[in-house]
mmCIF file of N, CA and C in Angstrom:
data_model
loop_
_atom_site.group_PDB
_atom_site.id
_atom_site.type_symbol
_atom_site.label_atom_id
_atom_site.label_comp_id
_atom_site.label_asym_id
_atom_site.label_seq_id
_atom_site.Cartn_x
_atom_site.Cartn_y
_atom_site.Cartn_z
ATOM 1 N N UNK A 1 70.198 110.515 206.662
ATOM 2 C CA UNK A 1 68.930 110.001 206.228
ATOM 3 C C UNK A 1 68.129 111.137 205.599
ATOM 4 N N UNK A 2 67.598 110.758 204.678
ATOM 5 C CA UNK A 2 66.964 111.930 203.769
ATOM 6 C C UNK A 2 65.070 112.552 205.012
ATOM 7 N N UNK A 3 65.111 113.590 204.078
ATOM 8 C CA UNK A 3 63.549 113.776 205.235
ATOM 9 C C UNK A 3 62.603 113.296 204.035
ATOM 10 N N UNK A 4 61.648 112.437 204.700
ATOM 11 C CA UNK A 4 60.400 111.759 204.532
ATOM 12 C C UNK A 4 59.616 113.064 204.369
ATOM 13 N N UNK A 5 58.659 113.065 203.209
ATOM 14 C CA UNK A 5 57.822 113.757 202.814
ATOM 15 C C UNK A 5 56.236 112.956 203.252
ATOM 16 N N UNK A 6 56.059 113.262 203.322
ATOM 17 C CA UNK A 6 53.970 112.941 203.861
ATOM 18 C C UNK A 6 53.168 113.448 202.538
ATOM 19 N N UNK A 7 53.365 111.989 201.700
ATOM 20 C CA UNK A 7 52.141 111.996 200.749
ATOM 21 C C UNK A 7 51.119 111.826 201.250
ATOM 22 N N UNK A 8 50.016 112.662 199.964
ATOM 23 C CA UNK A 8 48.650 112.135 200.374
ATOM 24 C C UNK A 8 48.008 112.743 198.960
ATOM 25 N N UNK A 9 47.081 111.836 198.685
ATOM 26 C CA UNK A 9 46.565 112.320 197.363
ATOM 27 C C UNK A 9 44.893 113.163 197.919
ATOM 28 N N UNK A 10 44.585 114.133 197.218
ATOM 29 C CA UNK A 10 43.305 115.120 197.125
ATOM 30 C C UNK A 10 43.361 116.546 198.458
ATOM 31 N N UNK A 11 42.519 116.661 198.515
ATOM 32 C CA UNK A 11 42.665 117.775 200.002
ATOM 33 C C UNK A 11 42.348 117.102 200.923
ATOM 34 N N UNK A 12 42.686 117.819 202.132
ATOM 35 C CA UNK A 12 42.918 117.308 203.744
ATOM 36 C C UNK A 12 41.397 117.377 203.565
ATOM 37 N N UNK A 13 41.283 116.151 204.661
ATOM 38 C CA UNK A 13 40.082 115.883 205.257
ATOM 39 C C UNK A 13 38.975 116.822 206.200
ATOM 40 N N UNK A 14 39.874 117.521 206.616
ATOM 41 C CA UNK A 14 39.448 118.344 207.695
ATOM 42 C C UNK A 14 40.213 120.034 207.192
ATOM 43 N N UNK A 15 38.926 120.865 207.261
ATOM 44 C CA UNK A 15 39.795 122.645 207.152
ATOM 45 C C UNK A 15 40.642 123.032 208.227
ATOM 46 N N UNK A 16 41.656 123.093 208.088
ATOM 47 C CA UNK A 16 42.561 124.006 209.163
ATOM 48 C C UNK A 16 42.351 124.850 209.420
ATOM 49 N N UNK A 17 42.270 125.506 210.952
ATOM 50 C CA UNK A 17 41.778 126.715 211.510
ATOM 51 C C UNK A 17 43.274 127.729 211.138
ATOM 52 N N UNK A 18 43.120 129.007 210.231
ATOM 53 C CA UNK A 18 44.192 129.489 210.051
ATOM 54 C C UNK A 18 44.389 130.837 211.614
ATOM 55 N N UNK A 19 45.429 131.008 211.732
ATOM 56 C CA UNK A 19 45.407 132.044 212.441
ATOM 57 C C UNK A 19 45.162 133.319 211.584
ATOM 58 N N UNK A 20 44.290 134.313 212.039
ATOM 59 C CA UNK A 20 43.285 135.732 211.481
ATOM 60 C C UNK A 20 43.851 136.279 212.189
ATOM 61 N N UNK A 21 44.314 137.821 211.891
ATOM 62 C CA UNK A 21 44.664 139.037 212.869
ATOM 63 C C UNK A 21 43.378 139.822 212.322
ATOM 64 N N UNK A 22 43.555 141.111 212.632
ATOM 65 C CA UNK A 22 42.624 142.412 212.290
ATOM 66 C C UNK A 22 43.410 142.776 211.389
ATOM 67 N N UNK A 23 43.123 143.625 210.076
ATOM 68 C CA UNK A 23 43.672 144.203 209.226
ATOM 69 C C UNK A 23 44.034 145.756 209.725
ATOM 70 N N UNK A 24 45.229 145.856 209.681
ATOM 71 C CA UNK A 24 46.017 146.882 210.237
ATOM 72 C C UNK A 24 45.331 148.360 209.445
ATOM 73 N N UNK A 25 45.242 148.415 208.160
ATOM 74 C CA UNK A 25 44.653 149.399 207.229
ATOM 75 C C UNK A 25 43.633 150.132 208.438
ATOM 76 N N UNK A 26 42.542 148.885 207.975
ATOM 77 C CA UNK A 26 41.389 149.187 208.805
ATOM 78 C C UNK A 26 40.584 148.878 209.783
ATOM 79 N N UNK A 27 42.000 148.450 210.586
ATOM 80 C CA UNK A 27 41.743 148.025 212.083
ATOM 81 C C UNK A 27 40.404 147.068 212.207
ATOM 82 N N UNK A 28 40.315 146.130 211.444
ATOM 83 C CA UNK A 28 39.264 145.378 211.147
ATOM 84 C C UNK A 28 37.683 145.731 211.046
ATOM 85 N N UNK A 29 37.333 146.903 210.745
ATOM 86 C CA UNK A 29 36.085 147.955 209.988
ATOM 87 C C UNK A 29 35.818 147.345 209.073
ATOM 88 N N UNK A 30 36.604 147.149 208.240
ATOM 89 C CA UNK A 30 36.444 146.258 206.516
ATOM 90 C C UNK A 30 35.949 148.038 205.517
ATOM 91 N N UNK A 31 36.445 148.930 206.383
ATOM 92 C CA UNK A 31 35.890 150.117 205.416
ATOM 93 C C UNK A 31 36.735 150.991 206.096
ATOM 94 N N UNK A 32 37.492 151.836 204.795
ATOM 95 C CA UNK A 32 38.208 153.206 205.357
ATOM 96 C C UNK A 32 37.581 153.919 204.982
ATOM 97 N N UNK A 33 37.713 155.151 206.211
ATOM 98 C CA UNK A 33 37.019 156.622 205.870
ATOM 99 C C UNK A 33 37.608 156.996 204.635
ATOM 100 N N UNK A 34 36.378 157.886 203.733
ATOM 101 C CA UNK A 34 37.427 159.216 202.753
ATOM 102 C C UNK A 34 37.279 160.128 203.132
ATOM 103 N N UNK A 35 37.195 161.154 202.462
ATOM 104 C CA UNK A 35 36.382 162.535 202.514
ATOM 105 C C UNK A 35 35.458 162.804 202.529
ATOM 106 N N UNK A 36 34.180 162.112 201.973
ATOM 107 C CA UNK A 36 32.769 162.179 201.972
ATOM 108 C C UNK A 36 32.552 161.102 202.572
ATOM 109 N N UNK A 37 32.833 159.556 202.000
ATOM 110 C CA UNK A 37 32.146 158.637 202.422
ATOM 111 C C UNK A 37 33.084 157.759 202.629
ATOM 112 N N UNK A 38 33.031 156.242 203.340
ATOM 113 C CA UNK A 38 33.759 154.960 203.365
ATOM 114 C C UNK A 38 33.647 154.291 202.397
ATOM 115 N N UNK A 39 35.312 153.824 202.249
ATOM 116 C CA UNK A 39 35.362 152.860 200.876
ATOM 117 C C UNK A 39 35.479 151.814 201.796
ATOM 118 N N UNK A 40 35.438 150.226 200.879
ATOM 119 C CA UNK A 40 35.939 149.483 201.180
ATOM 120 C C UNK A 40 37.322 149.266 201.211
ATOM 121 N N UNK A 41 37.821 148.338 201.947
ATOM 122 C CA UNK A 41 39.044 148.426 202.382
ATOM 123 C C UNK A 41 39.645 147.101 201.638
ATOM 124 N N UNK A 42 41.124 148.429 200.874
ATOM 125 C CA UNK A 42 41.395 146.670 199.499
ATOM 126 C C UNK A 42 42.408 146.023 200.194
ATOM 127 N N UNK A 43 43.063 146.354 201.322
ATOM 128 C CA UNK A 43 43.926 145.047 202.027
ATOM 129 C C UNK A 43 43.878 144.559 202.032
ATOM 130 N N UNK A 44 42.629 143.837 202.809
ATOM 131 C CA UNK A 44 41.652 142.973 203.233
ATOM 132 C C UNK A 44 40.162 141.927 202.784
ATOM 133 N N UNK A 45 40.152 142.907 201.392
ATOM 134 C CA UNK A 45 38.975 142.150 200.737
ATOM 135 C C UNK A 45 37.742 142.635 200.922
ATOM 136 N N UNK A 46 38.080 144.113 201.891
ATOM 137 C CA UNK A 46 36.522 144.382 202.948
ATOM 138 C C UNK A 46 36.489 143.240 203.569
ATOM 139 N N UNK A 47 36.881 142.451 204.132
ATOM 140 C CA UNK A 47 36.599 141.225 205.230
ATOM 141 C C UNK A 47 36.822 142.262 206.516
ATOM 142 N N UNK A 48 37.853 142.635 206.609
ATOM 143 C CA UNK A 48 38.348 142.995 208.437
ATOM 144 C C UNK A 48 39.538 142.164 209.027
ATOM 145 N N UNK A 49 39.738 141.229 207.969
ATOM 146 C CA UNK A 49 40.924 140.472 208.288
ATOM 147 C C UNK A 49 41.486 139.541 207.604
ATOM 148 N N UNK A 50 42.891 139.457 207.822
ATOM 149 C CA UNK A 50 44.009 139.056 207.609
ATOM 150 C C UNK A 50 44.836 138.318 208.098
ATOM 151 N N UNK A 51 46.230 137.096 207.186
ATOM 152 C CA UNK A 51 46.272 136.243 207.848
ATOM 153 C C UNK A 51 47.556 137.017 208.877
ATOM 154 N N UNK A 52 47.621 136.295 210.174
ATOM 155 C CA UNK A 52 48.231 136.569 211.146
ATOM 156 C C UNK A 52 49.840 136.675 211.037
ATOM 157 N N UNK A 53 50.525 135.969 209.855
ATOM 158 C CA UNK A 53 51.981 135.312 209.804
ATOM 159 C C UNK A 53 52.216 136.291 208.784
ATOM 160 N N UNK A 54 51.316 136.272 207.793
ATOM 161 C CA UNK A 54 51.865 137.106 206.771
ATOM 162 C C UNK A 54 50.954 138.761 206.747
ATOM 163 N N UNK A 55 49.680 138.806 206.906
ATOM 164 C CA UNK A 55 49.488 140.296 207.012
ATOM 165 C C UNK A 55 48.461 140.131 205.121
ATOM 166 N N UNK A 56 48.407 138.889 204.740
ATOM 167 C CA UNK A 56 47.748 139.202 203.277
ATOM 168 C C UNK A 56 46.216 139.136 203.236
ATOM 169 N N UNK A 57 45.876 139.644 202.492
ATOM 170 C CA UNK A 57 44.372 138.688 202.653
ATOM 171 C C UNK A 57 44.218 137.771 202.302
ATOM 172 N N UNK A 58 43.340 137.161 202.634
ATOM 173 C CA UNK A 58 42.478 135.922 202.002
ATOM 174 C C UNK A 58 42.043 135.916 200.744
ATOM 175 N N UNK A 59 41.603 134.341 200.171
ATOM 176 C CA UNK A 59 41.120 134.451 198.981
ATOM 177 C C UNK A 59 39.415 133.908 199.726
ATOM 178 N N UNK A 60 38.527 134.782 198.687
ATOM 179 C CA UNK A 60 37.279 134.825 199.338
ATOM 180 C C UNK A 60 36.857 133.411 200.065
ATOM 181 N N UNK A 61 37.232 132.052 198.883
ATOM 182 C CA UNK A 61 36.504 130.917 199.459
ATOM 183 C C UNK A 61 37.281 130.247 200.964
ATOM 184 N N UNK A 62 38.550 130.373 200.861
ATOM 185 C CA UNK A 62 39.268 130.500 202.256
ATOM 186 C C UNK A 62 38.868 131.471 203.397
ATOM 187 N N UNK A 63 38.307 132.705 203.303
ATOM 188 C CA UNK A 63 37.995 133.149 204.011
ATOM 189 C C UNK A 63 36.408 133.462 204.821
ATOM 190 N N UNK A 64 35.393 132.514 203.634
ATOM 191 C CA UNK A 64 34.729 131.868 204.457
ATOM 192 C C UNK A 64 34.484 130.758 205.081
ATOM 193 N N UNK A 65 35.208 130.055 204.503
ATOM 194 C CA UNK A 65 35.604 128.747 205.260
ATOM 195 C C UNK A 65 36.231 129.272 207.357
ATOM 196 N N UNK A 66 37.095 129.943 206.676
ATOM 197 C CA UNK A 66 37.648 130.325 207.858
ATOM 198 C C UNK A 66 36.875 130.830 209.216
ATOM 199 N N UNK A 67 35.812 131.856 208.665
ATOM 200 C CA UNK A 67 34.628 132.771 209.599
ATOM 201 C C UNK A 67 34.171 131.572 210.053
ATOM 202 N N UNK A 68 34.005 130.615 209.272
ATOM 203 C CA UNK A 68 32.375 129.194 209.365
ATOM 204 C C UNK A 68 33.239 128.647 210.206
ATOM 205 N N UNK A 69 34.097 128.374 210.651
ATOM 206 C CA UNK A 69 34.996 127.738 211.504
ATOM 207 C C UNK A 69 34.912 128.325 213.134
ATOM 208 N N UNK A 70 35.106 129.672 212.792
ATOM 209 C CA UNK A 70 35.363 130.552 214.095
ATOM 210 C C UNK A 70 34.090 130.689 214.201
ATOM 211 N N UNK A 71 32.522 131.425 213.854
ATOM 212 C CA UNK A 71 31.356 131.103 214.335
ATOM 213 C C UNK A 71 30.853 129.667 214.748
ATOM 214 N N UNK A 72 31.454 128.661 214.447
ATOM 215 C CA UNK A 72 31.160 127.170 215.035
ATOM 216 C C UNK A 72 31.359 127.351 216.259
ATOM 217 N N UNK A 73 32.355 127.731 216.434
ATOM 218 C CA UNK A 73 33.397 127.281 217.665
ATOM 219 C C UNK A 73 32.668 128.465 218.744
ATOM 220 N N UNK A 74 32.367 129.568 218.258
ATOM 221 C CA UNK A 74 32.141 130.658 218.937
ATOM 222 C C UNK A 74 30.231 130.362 219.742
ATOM 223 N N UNK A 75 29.607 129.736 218.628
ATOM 224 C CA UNK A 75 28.152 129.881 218.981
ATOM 225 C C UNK A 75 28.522 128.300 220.177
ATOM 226 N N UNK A 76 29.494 127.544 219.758
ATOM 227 C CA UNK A 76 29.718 125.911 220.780
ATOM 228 C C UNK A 76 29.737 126.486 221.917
ATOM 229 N N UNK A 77 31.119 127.469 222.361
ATOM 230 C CA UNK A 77 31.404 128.171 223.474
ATOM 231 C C UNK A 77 30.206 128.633 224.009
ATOM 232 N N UNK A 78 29.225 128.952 223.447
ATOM 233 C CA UNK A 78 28.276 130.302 223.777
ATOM 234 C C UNK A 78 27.070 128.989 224.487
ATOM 235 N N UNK A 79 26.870 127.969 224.002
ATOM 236 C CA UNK A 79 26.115 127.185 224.243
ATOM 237 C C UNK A 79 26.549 126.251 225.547
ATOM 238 N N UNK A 80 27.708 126.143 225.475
ATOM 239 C CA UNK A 80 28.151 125.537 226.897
ATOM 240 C C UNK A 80 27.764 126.524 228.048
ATOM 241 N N UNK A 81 28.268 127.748 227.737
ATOM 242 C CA UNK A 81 28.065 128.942 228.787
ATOM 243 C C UNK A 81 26.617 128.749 229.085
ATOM 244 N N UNK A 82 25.858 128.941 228.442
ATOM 245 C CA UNK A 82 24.061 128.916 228.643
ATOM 246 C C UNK A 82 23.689 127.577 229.378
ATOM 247 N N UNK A 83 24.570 126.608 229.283
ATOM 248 C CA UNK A 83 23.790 124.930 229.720
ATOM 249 C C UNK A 83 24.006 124.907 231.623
ATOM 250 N N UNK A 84 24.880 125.723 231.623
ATOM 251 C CA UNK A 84 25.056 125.808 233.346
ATOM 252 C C UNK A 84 24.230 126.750 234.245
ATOM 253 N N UNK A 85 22.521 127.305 233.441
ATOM 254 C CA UNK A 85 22.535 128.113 234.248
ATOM 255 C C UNK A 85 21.662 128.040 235.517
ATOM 256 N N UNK A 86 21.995 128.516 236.553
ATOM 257 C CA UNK A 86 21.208 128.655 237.903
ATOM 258 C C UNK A 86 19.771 128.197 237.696
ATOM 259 N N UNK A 87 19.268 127.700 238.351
ATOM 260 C CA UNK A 87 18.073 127.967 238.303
ATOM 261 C C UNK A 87 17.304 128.334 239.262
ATOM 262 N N UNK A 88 15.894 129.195 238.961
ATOM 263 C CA UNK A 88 15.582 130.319 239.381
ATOM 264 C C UNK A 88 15.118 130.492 240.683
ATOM 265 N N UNK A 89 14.529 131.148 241.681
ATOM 266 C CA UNK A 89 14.012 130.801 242.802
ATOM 267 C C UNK A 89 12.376 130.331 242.353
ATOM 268 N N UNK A 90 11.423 130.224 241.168
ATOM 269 C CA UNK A 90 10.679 129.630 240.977
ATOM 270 C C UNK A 90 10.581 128.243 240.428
ATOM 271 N N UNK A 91 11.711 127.886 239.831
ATOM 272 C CA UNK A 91 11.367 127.008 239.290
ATOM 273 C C UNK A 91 11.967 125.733 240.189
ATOM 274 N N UNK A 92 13.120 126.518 241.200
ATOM 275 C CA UNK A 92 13.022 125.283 242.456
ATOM 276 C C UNK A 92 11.868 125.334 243.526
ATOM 277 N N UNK A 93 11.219 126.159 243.281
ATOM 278 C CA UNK A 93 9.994 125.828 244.260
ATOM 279 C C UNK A 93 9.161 125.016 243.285
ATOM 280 N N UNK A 94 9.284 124.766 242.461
ATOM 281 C CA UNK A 94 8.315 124.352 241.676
ATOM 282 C C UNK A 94 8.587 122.442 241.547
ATOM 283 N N UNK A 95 10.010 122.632 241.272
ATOM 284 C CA UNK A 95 10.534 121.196 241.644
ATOM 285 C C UNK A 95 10.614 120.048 242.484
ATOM 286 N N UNK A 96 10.209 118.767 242.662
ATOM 287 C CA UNK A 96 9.865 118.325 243.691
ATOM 288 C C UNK A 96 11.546 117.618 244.460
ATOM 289 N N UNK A 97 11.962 118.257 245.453
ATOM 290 C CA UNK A 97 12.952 117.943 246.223
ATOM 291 C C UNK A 97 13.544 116.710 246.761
ATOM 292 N N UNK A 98 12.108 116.008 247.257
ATOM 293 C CA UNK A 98 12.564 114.816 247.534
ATOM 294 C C UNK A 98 12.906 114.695 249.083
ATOM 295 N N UNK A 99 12.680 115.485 249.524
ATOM 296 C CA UNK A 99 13.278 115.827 251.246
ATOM 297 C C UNK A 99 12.188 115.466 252.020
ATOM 298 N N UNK A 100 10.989 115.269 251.792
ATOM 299 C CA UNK A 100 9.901 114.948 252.711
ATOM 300 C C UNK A 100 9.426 113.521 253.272
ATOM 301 N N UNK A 101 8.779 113.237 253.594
ATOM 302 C CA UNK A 101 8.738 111.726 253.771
ATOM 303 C C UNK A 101 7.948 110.820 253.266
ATOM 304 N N UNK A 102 8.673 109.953 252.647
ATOM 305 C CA UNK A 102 8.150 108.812 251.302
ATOM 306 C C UNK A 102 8.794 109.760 249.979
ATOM 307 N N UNK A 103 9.589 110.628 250.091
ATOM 308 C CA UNK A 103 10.177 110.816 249.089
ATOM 309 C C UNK A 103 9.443 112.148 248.896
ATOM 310 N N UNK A 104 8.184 112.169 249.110
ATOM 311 C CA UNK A 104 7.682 113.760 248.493
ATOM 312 C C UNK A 104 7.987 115.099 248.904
ATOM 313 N N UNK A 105 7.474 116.119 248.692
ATOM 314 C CA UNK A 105 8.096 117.659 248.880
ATOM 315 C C UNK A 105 8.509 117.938 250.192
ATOM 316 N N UNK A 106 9.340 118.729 250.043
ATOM 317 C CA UNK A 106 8.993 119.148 251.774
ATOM 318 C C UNK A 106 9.238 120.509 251.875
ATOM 319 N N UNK A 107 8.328 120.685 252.535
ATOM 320 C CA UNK A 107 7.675 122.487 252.205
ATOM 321 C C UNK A 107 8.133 123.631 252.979
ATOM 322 N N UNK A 108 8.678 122.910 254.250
ATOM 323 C CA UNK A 108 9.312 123.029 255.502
ATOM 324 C C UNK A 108 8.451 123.472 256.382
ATOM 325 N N UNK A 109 7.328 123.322 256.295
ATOM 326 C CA UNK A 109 5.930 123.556 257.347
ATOM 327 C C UNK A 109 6.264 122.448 258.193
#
């Protein structure tokens, strides 16, 4: 049986998250030292990185697509982390508990 190809007409619906390494040159700096001063680093584009499978750079509009992908995901993570946090020894005194009788505070006096 022959292999079935997966048409589809225009671009994918959705950007694929590519796998990024660090650029080996310049250990993802996006700038090599010279003698006086730092150049940019032409491996890489000056980005800092490269794709993971092959080691090439990116072409610029792929490679912000790519960042806009990984800061999504990164600031999402960062926002879940923040939604769990403790709260403080003032602001549960401040809160009404519900432990007292008829429902109101209870102060433990």
């Amino acid at each position: 049986m022959k292999d079935q190809v997966k048409k589809s007409l225009g671009p994918a619906f959705r950007a694929a998250q590519l796998d990024l390494a660090k650029c080996p040159a310049c250990r993802g700096r996006a700038v090599i030292k010279g003698v006086f001063h730092e150049l940019a680093c032409v491996q890489c584009n000056a980005s800092g990185w490269v794709t993971a499978e092959t080691g090439e750079a990116l072409p610029l509009e792929v490679l912000v697509t790519q960042l806009s992908i990984r800061l999504q995901a990164a600031e999402h993570q960062i926002a879940q982390f923040n939604c769990f946090k403790p709260a403080s020894a003032e602001a549960q005194y401040n809160a009404n508990n519900r432990c007292g009788a008829g429902g109101t505070n209870f102060t433990g006096d």
